[in-house]
Each structure stands twice: as C-alpha cells, then as structure tokens.
C-alpha cells in the first residue's frame, strides 16, 4: 500500500542524514528520526541502520535503552505495571478502569490522540504497588481503581 505521507518522512530523514556531520552520533540521529516519524517502528529502525552502516542490534539497543518510542503513543502515554508485585496487588482492576474510562483497550490510542494505554514490565516502585506511570515521568503508587479517574483528570 502506497503511503505518500510516510514517503515524505523518509525523504525528510534522507535529507537530514545527508547533512549530518557526525554520523557516529547515533542517538542524536535516532532522536531526530523520532521527531520526523513520530515513533521508531522496526521498519524505520532497520532503515536507519542501513543508512548509518550500523548493526540493527545496535540501533535496537539504543532505542530500548533510551526509552524511545517504538510505536505510536498518545500525548499522555499511560503505562500500567504488570510486574510481580503489581500483579499480586491487582493491577488488572486499574487497567480495566483506565480502559473503561478512556473507551480503549491496552495498546490503543484515544481518537483525539490524547491518551494511550500500554501494559509494561516492572517500572519501579514495587514496595508501593500497583504502579502507574504517565509519560514515564510521573509515577503514581498504591493506585486503586478509585484513583484512576483522578489520575486522568490531571491530564484533561
């Protein structure tokens, strides 16, 4: 399927990469690519590795270690921890409440692009599980089903 918008993004990235003086600064290049594409899908990561002559594994490692976006996310990316302690303390009830209030399922984005919900491995704060993170910056601990609406209201 032909996607003119995506083709323009590849062209913009190609023009950018032609003018980069230090092609060894892979992280800066990945950050710029994320700005252009919105996220770094596996396809985009592979394209970048070819353009830079870097291994796909190195590019994937940089993306993961620097928590770059690998898939489209909302303006407010809600991560529900599914680690051991959060599982024991009932993260599933919180996830269901987020899904109900936002009318989306985990892995989806609201129609207005404002919120996305993803489950995640441990995000820290295990002693105060269950834990929810928004944009990997704001962490909420000891979250109950009743807290979910208050968390969302902070970002509306």
mmCIF file of C-alpha atoms in Angstrom:
data_model
loop_
_atom_site.group_PDB
_atom_site.id
_atom_site.type_symbol
_atom_site.label_atom_id
_atom_site.label_comp_id
_atom_site.label_asym_id
_atom_site.label_seq_id
_atom_site.Cartn_x
_atom_site.Cartn_y
_atom_site.Cartn_z
ATOM 1 C CA UNK A 1 0.000 0.000 0.000
ATOM 2 C CA UNK A 2 1.384 3.356 -1.048
ATOM 3 C CA UNK A 3 1.660 5.904 1.727
ATOM 4 C CA UNK A 4 2.610 9.354 0.447
ATOM 5 C CA UNK A 5 2.904 10.788 3.956
ATOM 6 C CA UNK A 6 5.365 8.091 5.008
ATOM 7 C CA UNK A 7 7.350 8.540 1.805
ATOM 8 C CA UNK A 8 7.701 12.261 2.608
ATOM 9 C CA UNK A 9 9.010 11.377 6.062
ATOM 10 C CA UNK A 10 11.642 9.054 4.597
ATOM 11 C CA UNK A 11 12.651 11.803 2.168
ATOM 12 C CA UNK A 12 12.905 14.327 5.022
ATOM 13 C CA UNK A 13 15.046 11.888 7.008
ATOM 14 C CA UNK A 14 17.285 11.230 3.983
ATOM 15 C CA UNK A 15 17.831 14.979 3.529
ATOM 16 C CA UNK A 16 18.649 15.317 7.220
ATOM 17 C CA UNK A 17 21.100 12.414 7.236
ATOM 18 C CA UNK A 18 22.934 13.772 4.168
ATOM 19 C CA UNK A 19 23.786 16.913 6.129
ATOM 20 C CA UNK A 20 24.777 15.256 9.414
ATOM 21 C CA UNK A 21 28.460 15.810 10.072
ATOM 22 C CA UNK A 22 28.877 13.173 12.803
ATOM 23 C CA UNK A 23 27.150 10.025 11.603
ATOM 24 C CA UNK A 24 28.596 8.195 14.627
ATOM 25 C CA UNK A 25 26.242 10.101 16.955
ATOM 26 C CA UNK A 26 23.526 7.503 16.551
ATOM 27 C CA UNK A 27 21.432 8.666 19.499
ATOM 28 C CA UNK A 28 21.057 12.217 18.151
ATOM 29 C CA UNK A 29 20.136 10.783 14.767
ATOM 30 C CA UNK A 30 17.545 8.487 16.361
ATOM 31 C CA UNK A 31 16.038 11.400 18.271
ATOM 32 C CA UNK A 32 15.714 13.386 15.038
ATOM 33 C CA UNK A 33 14.196 10.354 13.299
ATOM 34 C CA UNK A 34 11.671 10.059 16.127
ATOM 35 C CA UNK A 35 10.737 13.712 15.596
ATOM 36 C CA UNK A 36 10.242 13.075 11.888
ATOM 37 C CA UNK A 37 8.401 9.740 12.043
ATOM 38 C CA UNK A 38 6.659 10.179 15.412
ATOM 39 C CA UNK A 39 7.973 6.804 16.572
ATOM 40 C CA UNK A 40 10.668 4.326 15.563
ATOM 41 C CA UNK A 41 8.992 1.217 14.184
ATOM 42 C CA UNK A 42 11.132 -1.847 13.430
ATOM 43 C CA UNK A 43 10.968 -0.881 9.758
ATOM 44 C CA UNK A 44 12.300 2.612 10.484
ATOM 45 C CA UNK A 45 14.991 1.229 12.804
ATOM 46 C CA UNK A 46 16.168 -1.141 10.064
ATOM 47 C CA UNK A 47 16.193 1.703 7.539
ATOM 48 C CA UNK A 48 18.297 3.846 9.882
ATOM 49 C CA UNK A 49 20.757 1.024 10.499
ATOM 50 C CA UNK A 50 21.237 0.653 6.734
ATOM 51 C CA UNK A 51 21.682 4.401 6.247
ATOM 52 C CA UNK A 52 24.270 4.579 9.036
ATOM 53 C CA UNK A 53 26.005 1.299 8.281
ATOM 54 C CA UNK A 54 25.285 0.274 11.870
ATOM 55 C CA UNK A 55 24.027 -3.090 13.044
ATOM 56 C CA UNK A 56 20.295 -3.472 13.588
ATOM 57 C CA UNK A 57 21.034 -4.782 17.084
ATOM 58 C CA UNK A 58 22.954 -1.611 17.986
ATOM 59 C CA UNK A 59 20.099 0.610 16.810
ATOM 60 C CA UNK A 60 17.518 -1.519 18.649
ATOM 61 C CA UNK A 61 19.627 -1.385 21.814
ATOM 62 C CA UNK A 62 19.836 2.412 21.662
ATOM 63 C CA UNK A 63 16.081 2.671 21.128
ATOM 64 C CA UNK A 64 15.313 0.387 24.088
ATOM 65 C CA UNK A 65 17.958 1.750 26.485
ATOM 66 C CA UNK A 66 16.914 5.342 25.849
ATOM 67 C CA UNK A 67 13.191 4.573 26.004
ATOM 68 C CA UNK A 68 12.498 5.947 22.570
ATOM 69 C CA UNK A 69 9.038 5.423 21.105
ATOM 70 C CA UNK A 70 8.712 2.179 19.159
ATOM 71 C CA UNK A 71 5.016 2.559 18.425
ATOM 72 C CA UNK A 72 2.520 5.394 18.189
ATOM 73 C CA UNK A 73 1.517 6.741 21.574
ATOM 74 C CA UNK A 74 -0.861 9.381 22.818
ATOM 75 C CA UNK A 75 0.130 12.762 24.189
ATOM 76 C CA UNK A 76 -0.225 11.107 27.599
ATOM 77 C CA UNK A 77 1.187 7.591 27.496
ATOM 78 C CA UNK A 78 -0.156 5.602 30.437
ATOM 79 C CA UNK A 79 1.909 2.578 31.444
ATOM 80 C CA UNK A 80 0.346 0.020 33.754
ATOM 81 C CA UNK A 81 2.978 -2.051 35.540
ATOM 82 C CA UNK A 82 2.420 -5.799 35.296
ATOM 83 C CA UNK A 83 5.446 -6.791 37.356
ATOM 84 C CA UNK A 84 5.261 -9.400 40.109
ATOM 85 C CA UNK A 85 4.237 -7.058 42.950
ATOM 86 C CA UNK A 86 1.733 -5.128 40.837
ATOM 87 C CA UNK A 87 0.191 -8.396 39.684
ATOM 88 C CA UNK A 88 -0.165 -9.559 43.280
ATOM 89 C CA UNK A 89 -1.751 -6.264 44.288
ATOM 90 C CA UNK A 90 -4.287 -6.121 41.481
ATOM 91 C CA UNK A 91 -3.034 -4.034 38.559
ATOM 92 C CA UNK A 92 -5.714 -5.668 36.358
ATOM 93 C CA UNK A 93 -8.526 -3.812 38.113
ATOM 94 C CA UNK A 94 -6.759 -0.495 37.426
ATOM 95 C CA UNK A 95 -6.170 -1.427 33.793
ATOM 96 C CA UNK A 96 -9.852 -2.271 33.354
ATOM 97 C CA UNK A 97 -10.840 1.089 34.850
ATOM 98 C CA UNK A 98 -8.468 3.040 32.566
ATOM 99 C CA UNK A 99 -9.850 1.116 29.587
ATOM 100 C CA UNK A 100 -13.439 1.764 30.659
ATOM 101 C CA UNK A 101 -12.978 5.494 31.272
ATOM 102 C CA UNK A 102 -10.996 6.086 28.070
ATOM 103 C CA UNK A 103 -13.054 3.649 25.993
ATOM 104 C CA UNK A 104 -9.917 1.984 24.585
ATOM 105 C CA UNK A 105 -8.020 -1.242 25.219
ATOM 106 C CA UNK A 106 -4.390 -1.664 26.167
ATOM 107 C CA UNK A 107 -2.234 -0.914 23.124
ATOM 108 C CA UNK A 108 -4.686 1.631 21.713
ATOM 109 C CA UNK A 109 -4.848 5.418 21.468
ATOM 110 C CA UNK A 110 -7.934 7.554 22.082
ATOM 111 C CA UNK A 111 -9.498 9.021 18.937
ATOM 112 C CA UNK A 112 -8.307 12.504 19.878
ATOM 113 C CA UNK A 113 -4.730 11.213 20.281
ATOM 114 C CA UNK A 114 -4.581 12.414 23.863
ATOM 115 C CA UNK A 115 -4.193 9.101 25.736
ATOM 116 C CA UNK A 116 -2.677 5.706 25.101
ATOM 117 C CA UNK A 117 -2.551 2.742 27.456
ATOM 118 C CA UNK A 118 0.110 0.059 27.478
ATOM 119 C CA UNK A 119 0.991 -2.631 29.950
ATOM 120 C CA UNK A 120 4.640 -2.743 30.876
ATOM 121 C CA UNK A 121 7.081 -4.865 32.783
ATOM 122 C CA UNK A 122 8.297 -3.526 36.105
ATOM 123 C CA UNK A 123 8.612 0.265 36.142
ATOM 124 C CA UNK A 124 9.866 0.529 39.710
ATOM 125 C CA UNK A 125 8.186 1.461 42.949
ATOM 126 C CA UNK A 126 7.457 -2.175 43.800
ATOM 127 C CA UNK A 127 7.081 -1.511 47.515
ATOM 128 C CA UNK A 128 4.119 0.721 46.738
ATOM 129 C CA UNK A 129 2.471 -1.417 44.075
ATOM 130 C CA UNK A 130 0.397 -1.217 41.998
ATOM 131 C CA UNK A 131 2.213 1.439 39.975
ATOM 132 C CA UNK A 132 1.069 3.544 37.019
ATOM 133 C CA UNK A 133 3.304 5.866 35.008
ATOM 134 C CA UNK A 134 2.330 8.725 32.702
ATOM 135 C CA UNK A 135 4.899 9.589 30.028
ATOM 136 C CA UNK A 136 7.486 7.678 32.079
ATOM 137 C CA UNK A 137 7.897 10.895 34.097
ATOM 138 C CA UNK A 138 5.039 10.931 36.563
ATOM 139 C CA UNK A 139 4.731 7.794 38.664
ATOM 140 C CA UNK A 140 1.686 7.009 40.782
ATOM 141 C CA UNK A 141 1.963 4.388 43.520
ATOM 142 C CA UNK A 142 -0.524 2.443 45.626
ATOM 143 C CA UNK A 143 -3.019 3.050 42.818
ATOM 144 C CA UNK A 144 -6.543 1.794 43.351
ATOM 145 C CA UNK A 145 -9.450 1.643 40.935
ATOM 146 C CA UNK A 146 -10.831 4.734 42.662
ATOM 147 C CA UNK A 147 -7.607 6.685 41.889
ATOM 148 C CA UNK A 148 -7.807 6.154 38.138
ATOM 149 C CA UNK A 149 -10.312 8.945 37.434
ATOM 150 C CA UNK A 150 -8.248 11.429 39.485
ATOM 151 C CA UNK A 151 -5.102 10.485 37.572
ATOM 152 C CA UNK A 152 -6.837 11.039 34.234
ATOM 153 C CA UNK A 153 -8.320 14.364 35.348
ATOM 154 C CA UNK A 154 -4.793 15.729 35.893
ATOM 155 C CA UNK A 155 -4.183 15.456 32.157
ATOM 156 C CA UNK A 156 -7.523 16.546 30.681
#
